[in-house]
Short mmCIF file of C-alpha atoms in Angstrom, two decimals:
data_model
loop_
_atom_site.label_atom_id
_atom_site.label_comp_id
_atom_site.label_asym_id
_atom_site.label_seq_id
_atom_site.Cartn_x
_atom_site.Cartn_y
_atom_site.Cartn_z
CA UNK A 1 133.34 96.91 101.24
CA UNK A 2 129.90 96.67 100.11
CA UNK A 3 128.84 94.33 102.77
CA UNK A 4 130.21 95.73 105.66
CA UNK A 5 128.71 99.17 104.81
CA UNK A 6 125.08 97.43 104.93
CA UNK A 7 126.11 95.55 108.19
CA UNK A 8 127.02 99.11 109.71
CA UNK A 9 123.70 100.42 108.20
CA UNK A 10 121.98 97.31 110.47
CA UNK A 11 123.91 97.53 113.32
CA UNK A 12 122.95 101.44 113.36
CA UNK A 13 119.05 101.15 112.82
CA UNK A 14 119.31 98.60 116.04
CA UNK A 15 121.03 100.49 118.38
CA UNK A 16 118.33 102.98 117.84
CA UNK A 17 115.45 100.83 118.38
CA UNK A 18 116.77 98.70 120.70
CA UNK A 19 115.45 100.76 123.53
CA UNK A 20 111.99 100.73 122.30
CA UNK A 21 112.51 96.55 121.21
CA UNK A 22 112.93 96.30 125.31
CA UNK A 23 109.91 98.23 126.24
CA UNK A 24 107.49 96.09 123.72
CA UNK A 25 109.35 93.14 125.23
CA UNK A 26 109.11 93.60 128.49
CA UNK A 27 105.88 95.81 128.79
CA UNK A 28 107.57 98.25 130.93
CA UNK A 29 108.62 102.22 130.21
CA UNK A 30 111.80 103.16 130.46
CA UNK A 31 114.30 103.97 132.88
CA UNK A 32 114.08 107.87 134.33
CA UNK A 33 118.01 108.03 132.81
CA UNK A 34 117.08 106.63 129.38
CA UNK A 35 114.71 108.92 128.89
CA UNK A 36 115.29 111.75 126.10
CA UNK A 37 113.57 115.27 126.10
CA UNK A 38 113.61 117.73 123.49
CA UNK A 39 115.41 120.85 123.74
CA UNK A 40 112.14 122.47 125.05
CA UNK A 41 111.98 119.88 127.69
CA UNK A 42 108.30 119.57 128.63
CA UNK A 43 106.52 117.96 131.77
CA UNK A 44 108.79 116.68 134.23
CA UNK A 45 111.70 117.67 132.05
CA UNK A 46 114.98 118.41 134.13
CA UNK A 47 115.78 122.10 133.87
CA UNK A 48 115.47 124.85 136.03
CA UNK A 49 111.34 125.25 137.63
CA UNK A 50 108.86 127.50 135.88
CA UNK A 51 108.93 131.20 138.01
CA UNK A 52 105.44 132.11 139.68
CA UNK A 53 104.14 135.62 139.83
CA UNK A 54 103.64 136.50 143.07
CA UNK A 55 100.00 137.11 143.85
CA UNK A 56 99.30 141.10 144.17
CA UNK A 57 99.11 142.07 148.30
CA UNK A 58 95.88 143.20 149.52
CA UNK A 59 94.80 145.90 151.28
CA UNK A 60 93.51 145.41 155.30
CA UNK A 61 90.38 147.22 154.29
CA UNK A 62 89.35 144.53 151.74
CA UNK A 63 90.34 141.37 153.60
CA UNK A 64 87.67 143.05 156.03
CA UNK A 65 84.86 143.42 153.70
CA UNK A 66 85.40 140.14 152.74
CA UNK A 67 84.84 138.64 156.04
CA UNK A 68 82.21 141.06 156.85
CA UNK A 69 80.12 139.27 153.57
CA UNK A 70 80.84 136.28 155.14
CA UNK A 71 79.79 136.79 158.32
CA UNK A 72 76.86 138.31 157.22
CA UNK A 73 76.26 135.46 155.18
CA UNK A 74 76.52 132.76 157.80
CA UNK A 75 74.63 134.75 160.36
CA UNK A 76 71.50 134.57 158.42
CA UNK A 77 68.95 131.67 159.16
CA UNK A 78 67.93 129.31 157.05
CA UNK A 79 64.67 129.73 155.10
CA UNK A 80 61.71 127.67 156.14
CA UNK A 81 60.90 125.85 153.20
CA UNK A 82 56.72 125.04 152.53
CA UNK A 83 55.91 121.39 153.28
CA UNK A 84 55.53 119.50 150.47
CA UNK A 85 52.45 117.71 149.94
CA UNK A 86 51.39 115.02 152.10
CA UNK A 87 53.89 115.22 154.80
CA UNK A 88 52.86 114.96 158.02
CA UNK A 89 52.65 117.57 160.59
CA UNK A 90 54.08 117.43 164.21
CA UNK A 91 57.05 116.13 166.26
CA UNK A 92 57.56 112.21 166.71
CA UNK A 93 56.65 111.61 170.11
CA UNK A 94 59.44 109.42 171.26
CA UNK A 95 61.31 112.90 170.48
CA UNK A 96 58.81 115.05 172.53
CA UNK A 97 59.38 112.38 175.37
CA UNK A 98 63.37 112.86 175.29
CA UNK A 99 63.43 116.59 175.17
CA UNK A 100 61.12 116.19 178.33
CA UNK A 101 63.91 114.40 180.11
CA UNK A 102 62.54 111.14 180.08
CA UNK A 103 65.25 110.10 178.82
CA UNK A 104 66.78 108.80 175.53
CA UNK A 105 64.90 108.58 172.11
CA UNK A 106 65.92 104.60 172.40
CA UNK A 107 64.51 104.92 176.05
CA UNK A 108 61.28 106.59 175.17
CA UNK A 109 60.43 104.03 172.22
CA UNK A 110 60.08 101.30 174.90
CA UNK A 111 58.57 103.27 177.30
CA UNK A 112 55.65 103.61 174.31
CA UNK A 113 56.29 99.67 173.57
CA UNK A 114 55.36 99.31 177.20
CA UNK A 115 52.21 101.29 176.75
CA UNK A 116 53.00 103.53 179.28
CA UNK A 117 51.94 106.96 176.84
CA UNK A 118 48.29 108.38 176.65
CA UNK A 119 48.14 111.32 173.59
CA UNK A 120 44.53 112.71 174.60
CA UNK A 121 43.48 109.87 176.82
CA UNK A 122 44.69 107.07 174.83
CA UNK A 123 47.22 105.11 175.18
CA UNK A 124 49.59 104.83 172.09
CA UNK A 125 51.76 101.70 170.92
CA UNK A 126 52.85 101.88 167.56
CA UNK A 127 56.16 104.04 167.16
CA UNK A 128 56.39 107.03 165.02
CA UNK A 129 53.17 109.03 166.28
CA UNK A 130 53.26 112.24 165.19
CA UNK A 131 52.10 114.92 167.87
CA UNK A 132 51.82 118.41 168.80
CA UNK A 133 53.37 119.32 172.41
CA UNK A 134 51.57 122.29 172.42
CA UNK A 135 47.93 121.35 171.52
CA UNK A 136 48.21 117.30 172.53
CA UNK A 137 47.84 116.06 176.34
CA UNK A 138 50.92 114.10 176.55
CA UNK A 139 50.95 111.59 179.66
CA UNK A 140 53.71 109.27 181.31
CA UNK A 141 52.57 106.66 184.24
CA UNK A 142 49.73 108.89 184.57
CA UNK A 143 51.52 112.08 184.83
CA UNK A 144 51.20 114.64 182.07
CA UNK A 145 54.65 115.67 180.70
CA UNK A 146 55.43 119.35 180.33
CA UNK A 147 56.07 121.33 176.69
CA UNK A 148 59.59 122.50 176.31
CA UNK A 149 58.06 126.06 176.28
CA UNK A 150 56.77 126.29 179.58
CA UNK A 151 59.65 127.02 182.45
CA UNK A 152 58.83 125.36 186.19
CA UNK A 153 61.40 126.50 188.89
CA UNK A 154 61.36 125.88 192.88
CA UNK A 155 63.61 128.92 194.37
CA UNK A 156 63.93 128.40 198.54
CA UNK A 157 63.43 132.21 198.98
CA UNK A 158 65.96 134.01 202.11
CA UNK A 159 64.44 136.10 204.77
CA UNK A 160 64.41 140.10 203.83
CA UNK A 161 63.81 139.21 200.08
CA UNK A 162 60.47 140.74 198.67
CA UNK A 163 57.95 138.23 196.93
CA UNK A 164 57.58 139.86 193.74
CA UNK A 165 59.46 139.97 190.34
CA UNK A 166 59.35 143.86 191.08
CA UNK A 167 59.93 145.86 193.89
CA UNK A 168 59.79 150.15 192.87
CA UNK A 169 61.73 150.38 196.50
CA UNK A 170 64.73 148.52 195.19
CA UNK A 171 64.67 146.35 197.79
CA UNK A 172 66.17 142.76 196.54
CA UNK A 173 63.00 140.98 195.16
CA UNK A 174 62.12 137.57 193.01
CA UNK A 175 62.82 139.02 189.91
CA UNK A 176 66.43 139.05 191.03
CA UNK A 177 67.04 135.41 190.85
CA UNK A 178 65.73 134.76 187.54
CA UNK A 179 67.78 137.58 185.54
CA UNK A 180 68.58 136.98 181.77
CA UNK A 181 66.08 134.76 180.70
CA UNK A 182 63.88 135.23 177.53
CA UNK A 183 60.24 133.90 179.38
CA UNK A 184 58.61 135.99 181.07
CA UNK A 185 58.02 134.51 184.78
CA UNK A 186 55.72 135.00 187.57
CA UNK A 187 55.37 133.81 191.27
CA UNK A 188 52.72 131.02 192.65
CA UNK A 189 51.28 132.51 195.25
CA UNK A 190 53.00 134.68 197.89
CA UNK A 191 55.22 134.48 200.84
CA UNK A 192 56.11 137.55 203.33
CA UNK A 193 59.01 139.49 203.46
CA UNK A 194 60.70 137.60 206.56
CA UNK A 195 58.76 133.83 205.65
CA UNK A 196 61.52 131.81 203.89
CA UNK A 197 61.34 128.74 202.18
CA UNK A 198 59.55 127.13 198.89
CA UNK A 199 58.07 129.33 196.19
CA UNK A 200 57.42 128.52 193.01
CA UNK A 201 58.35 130.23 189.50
CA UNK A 202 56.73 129.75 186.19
CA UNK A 203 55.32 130.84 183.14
CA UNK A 204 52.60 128.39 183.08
CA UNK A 205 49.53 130.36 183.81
CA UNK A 206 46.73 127.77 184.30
CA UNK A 207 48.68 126.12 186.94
CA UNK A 208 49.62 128.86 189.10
CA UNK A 209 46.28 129.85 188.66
CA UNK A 210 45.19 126.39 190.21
CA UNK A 211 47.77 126.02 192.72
CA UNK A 212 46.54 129.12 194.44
CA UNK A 213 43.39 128.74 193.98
CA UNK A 214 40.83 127.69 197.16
CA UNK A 215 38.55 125.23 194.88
CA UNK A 216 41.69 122.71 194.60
CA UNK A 217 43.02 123.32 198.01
CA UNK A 218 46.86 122.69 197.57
CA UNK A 219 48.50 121.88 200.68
CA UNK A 220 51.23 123.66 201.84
CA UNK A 221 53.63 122.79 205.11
CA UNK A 222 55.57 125.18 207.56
CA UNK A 223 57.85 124.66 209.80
CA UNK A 224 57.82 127.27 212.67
CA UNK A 225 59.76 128.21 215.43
CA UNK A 226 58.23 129.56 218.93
CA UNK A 227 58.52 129.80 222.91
CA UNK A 228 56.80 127.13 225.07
CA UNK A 229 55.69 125.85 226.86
CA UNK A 230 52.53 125.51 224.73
CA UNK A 231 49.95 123.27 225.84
CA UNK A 232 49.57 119.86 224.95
CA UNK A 233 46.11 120.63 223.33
CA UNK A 234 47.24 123.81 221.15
CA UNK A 235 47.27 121.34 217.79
CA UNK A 236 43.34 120.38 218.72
CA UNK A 237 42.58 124.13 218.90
CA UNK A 238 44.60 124.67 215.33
CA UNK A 239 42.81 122.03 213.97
CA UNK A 240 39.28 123.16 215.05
CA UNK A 241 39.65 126.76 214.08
CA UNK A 242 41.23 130.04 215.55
CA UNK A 243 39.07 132.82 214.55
CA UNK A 244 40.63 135.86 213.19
CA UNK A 245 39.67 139.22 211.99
CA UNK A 246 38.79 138.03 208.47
CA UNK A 247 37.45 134.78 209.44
CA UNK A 248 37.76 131.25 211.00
CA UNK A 249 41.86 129.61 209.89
CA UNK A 250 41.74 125.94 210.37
CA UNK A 251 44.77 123.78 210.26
CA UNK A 252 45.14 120.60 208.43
CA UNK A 253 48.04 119.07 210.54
CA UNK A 254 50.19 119.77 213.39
CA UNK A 255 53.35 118.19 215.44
CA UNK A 256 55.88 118.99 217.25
CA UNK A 257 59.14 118.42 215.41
CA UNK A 258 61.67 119.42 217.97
CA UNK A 259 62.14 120.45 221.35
CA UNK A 260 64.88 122.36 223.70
CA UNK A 261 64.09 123.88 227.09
CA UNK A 262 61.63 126.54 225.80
CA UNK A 263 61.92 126.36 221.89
CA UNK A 264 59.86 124.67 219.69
CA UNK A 265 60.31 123.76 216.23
CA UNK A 266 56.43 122.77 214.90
CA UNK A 267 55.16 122.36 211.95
CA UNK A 268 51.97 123.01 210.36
CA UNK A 269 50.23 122.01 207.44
CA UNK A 270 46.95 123.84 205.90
CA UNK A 271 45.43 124.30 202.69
CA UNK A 272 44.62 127.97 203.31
CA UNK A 273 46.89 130.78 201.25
CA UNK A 274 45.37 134.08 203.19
CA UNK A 275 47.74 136.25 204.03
CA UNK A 276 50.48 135.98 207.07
CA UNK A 277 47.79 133.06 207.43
CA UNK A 278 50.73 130.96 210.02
CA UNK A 279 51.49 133.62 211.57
CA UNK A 280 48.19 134.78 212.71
CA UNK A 281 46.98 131.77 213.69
CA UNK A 282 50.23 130.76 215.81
CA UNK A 283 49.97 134.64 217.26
CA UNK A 284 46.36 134.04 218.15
CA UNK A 285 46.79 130.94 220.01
CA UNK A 286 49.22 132.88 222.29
CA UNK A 287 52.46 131.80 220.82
CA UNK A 288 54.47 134.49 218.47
CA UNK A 289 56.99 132.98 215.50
CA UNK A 290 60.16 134.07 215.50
CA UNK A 291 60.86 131.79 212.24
CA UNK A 292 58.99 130.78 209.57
CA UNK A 293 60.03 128.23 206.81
CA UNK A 294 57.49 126.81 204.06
CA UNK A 295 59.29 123.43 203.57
CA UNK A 296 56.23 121.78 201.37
CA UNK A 297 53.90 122.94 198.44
CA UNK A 298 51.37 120.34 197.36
CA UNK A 299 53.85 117.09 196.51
CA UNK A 300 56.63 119.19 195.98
CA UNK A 301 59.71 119.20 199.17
CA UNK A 302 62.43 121.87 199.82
CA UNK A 303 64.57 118.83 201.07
CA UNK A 304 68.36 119.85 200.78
CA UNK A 305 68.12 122.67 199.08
CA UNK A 306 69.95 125.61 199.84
CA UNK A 307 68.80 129.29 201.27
CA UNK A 308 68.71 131.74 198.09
CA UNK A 309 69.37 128.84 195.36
CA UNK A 310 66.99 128.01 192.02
CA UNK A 311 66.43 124.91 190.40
CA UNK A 312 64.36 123.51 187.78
CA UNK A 313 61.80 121.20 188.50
CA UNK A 314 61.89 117.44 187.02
CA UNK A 315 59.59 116.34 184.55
CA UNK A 316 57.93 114.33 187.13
CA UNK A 317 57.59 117.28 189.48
CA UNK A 318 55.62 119.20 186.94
CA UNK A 319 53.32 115.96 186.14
CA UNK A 320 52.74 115.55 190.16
CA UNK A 321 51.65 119.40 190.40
CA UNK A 322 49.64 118.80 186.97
CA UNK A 323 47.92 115.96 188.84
CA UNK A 324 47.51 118.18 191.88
CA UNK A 325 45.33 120.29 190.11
CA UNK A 326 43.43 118.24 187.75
CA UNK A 327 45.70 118.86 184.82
#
């Protein structure tokens, strides 16, 4: 009786610890089913899931100062913080080059392993430069490149529109086409109410200030229509000088570009920028224009451009007209 009382005892203690005997042999937990939890269960425990509180509602007119604070926080720019000591100052230039359309920053770096760049006359090899657009004479193949601050446009201007960025008549002027933008610009130069064709718009003084000015001589070409039969020696007597009321008008070039019956397309060229200048001259000579069409300034074309539209000129358009003028 004695010994099968201990035997129970033993065969007791190892179905108890049988389970754990299994994990220590096998190095694994247990099965999810041979498990046991207490009465208070605890993490994972089967049972029914703890009951959230419900987060308290909130009222429209807070959810709207809320994003107002945000907003207002996001909207504000970023502080400029002081350079710390010993960093350099300016732009990289293979970055001035790109955001001067000469394409990309990759594109630019060979251009300056090419030593096709002058900063201030000299030409410049080693990457990383440093330079300021504003202040530093930045030149490509000869042709100076212009700052991202100054605005160039060509606009091919209709008949009946008024050369001027104002007009206190109301009449449709200039100023018209180049609405909603923050520069301020102004004309180069002038052309007459009915005259249409090439004028240019900027906000670089210096060279509008050059471009119309008599010292440098810019060309600029016309293409005009009139009644023949004119004379086969009328672009000898341009070319010599037709004398008008405020002086002597001489033209630099003259053809005839088309012909039919009695109408005449010619074009003249002259470096002149007096006022109605092609007209007078054309009126003198005995032949009245019923059209007039500037379809050159300096190196700059009209080309395909249409009546009453506005483009930008390219980066090498401003370097030619920079040239132009000794800039």
């Amino acid at each position: 009786m004695r010994s099968s009382g201990n035997n129970s005892n033993r065969n007791h203690r190892g179905a108890g610890n049988g389970r754990d005997d299994k994990q220590k042999r096998t190095g694994k937990p247990p099965r999810p089913e041979e498990r046991r939890y207490g009465k208070q269960g605890g993490p994972g425990a089967p049972g029914k899931p703890a009951r959230k509180r419900a987060a308290p509602a909130r009222s429209r007119e807070y959810d709207a100062q809320i994003e107002e604070r945000n907003r207002a926080r996001h909207s504000k720019q970023a502080p400029k913080l002081p350079k710390t000591h010993g960093e350099p100052e300016g732009e990289r230039l293979q970055k001035v080059l790109a955001r001067a359309g000469l394409g990309s920053r990759r594109a630019c770096e060979e251009l300056i392993d090419q030593a096709r760049v002058e900063v201030n006359g000299r030409i410049v090899t080693e990457q990383g430069r440093r330079v300021d657009p504003d202040k530093d004479e930045i030149k490509v193949d000869g042709l100076t490149i212009a700052s991202q601050s100054y605005l160039f446009f060509a606009l091919n201007k209709p008949a009946g529109v008024v050369a001027s960025m104002e007009d206190p008549e109301g009449r449709q002027c200039l100023g018209d086409y180049v609405q909603n933008r923050e520069a301020r610009l102004f004309h180069v130069g002038r052309l007459d109410t009915e005259t249409e064709g090439l004028i240019l718009l900027t906000n670089h003084g210096e060279l509008a200030h050059r471009l119309t000015h008599p010292r440098y001589g810019v060309k600029k070409s016309y293409l005009a229509a009139i009644r023949g039969p004119i004379p086969r020696d009328l672009g000898k007597r341009l070319k010599d000088g037709i004398k008008l009321e405020d002086g002597y008008a001489r033209a630099d070039h003259f053809k005839v570009v088309e012909n039919t019956g009695n109408n005449y397309l010619v074009e003249v060229s002259l470096h002149e920028g007096r006022k109605h200048i092609v007209r007078r001259m054309l009126a003198e000579a005995g032949f009245p224009v019923d059209k007039l069409v500037r379809t050159h300034f300096g190196p700059l074309a009209l080309g395909s451009q249409k009546s009453g539209w506005l483009r930008r000129l390219t980066n090498t358009e401003v370097g030619q007209l920079m040239r132009e003028v000794g800039l």
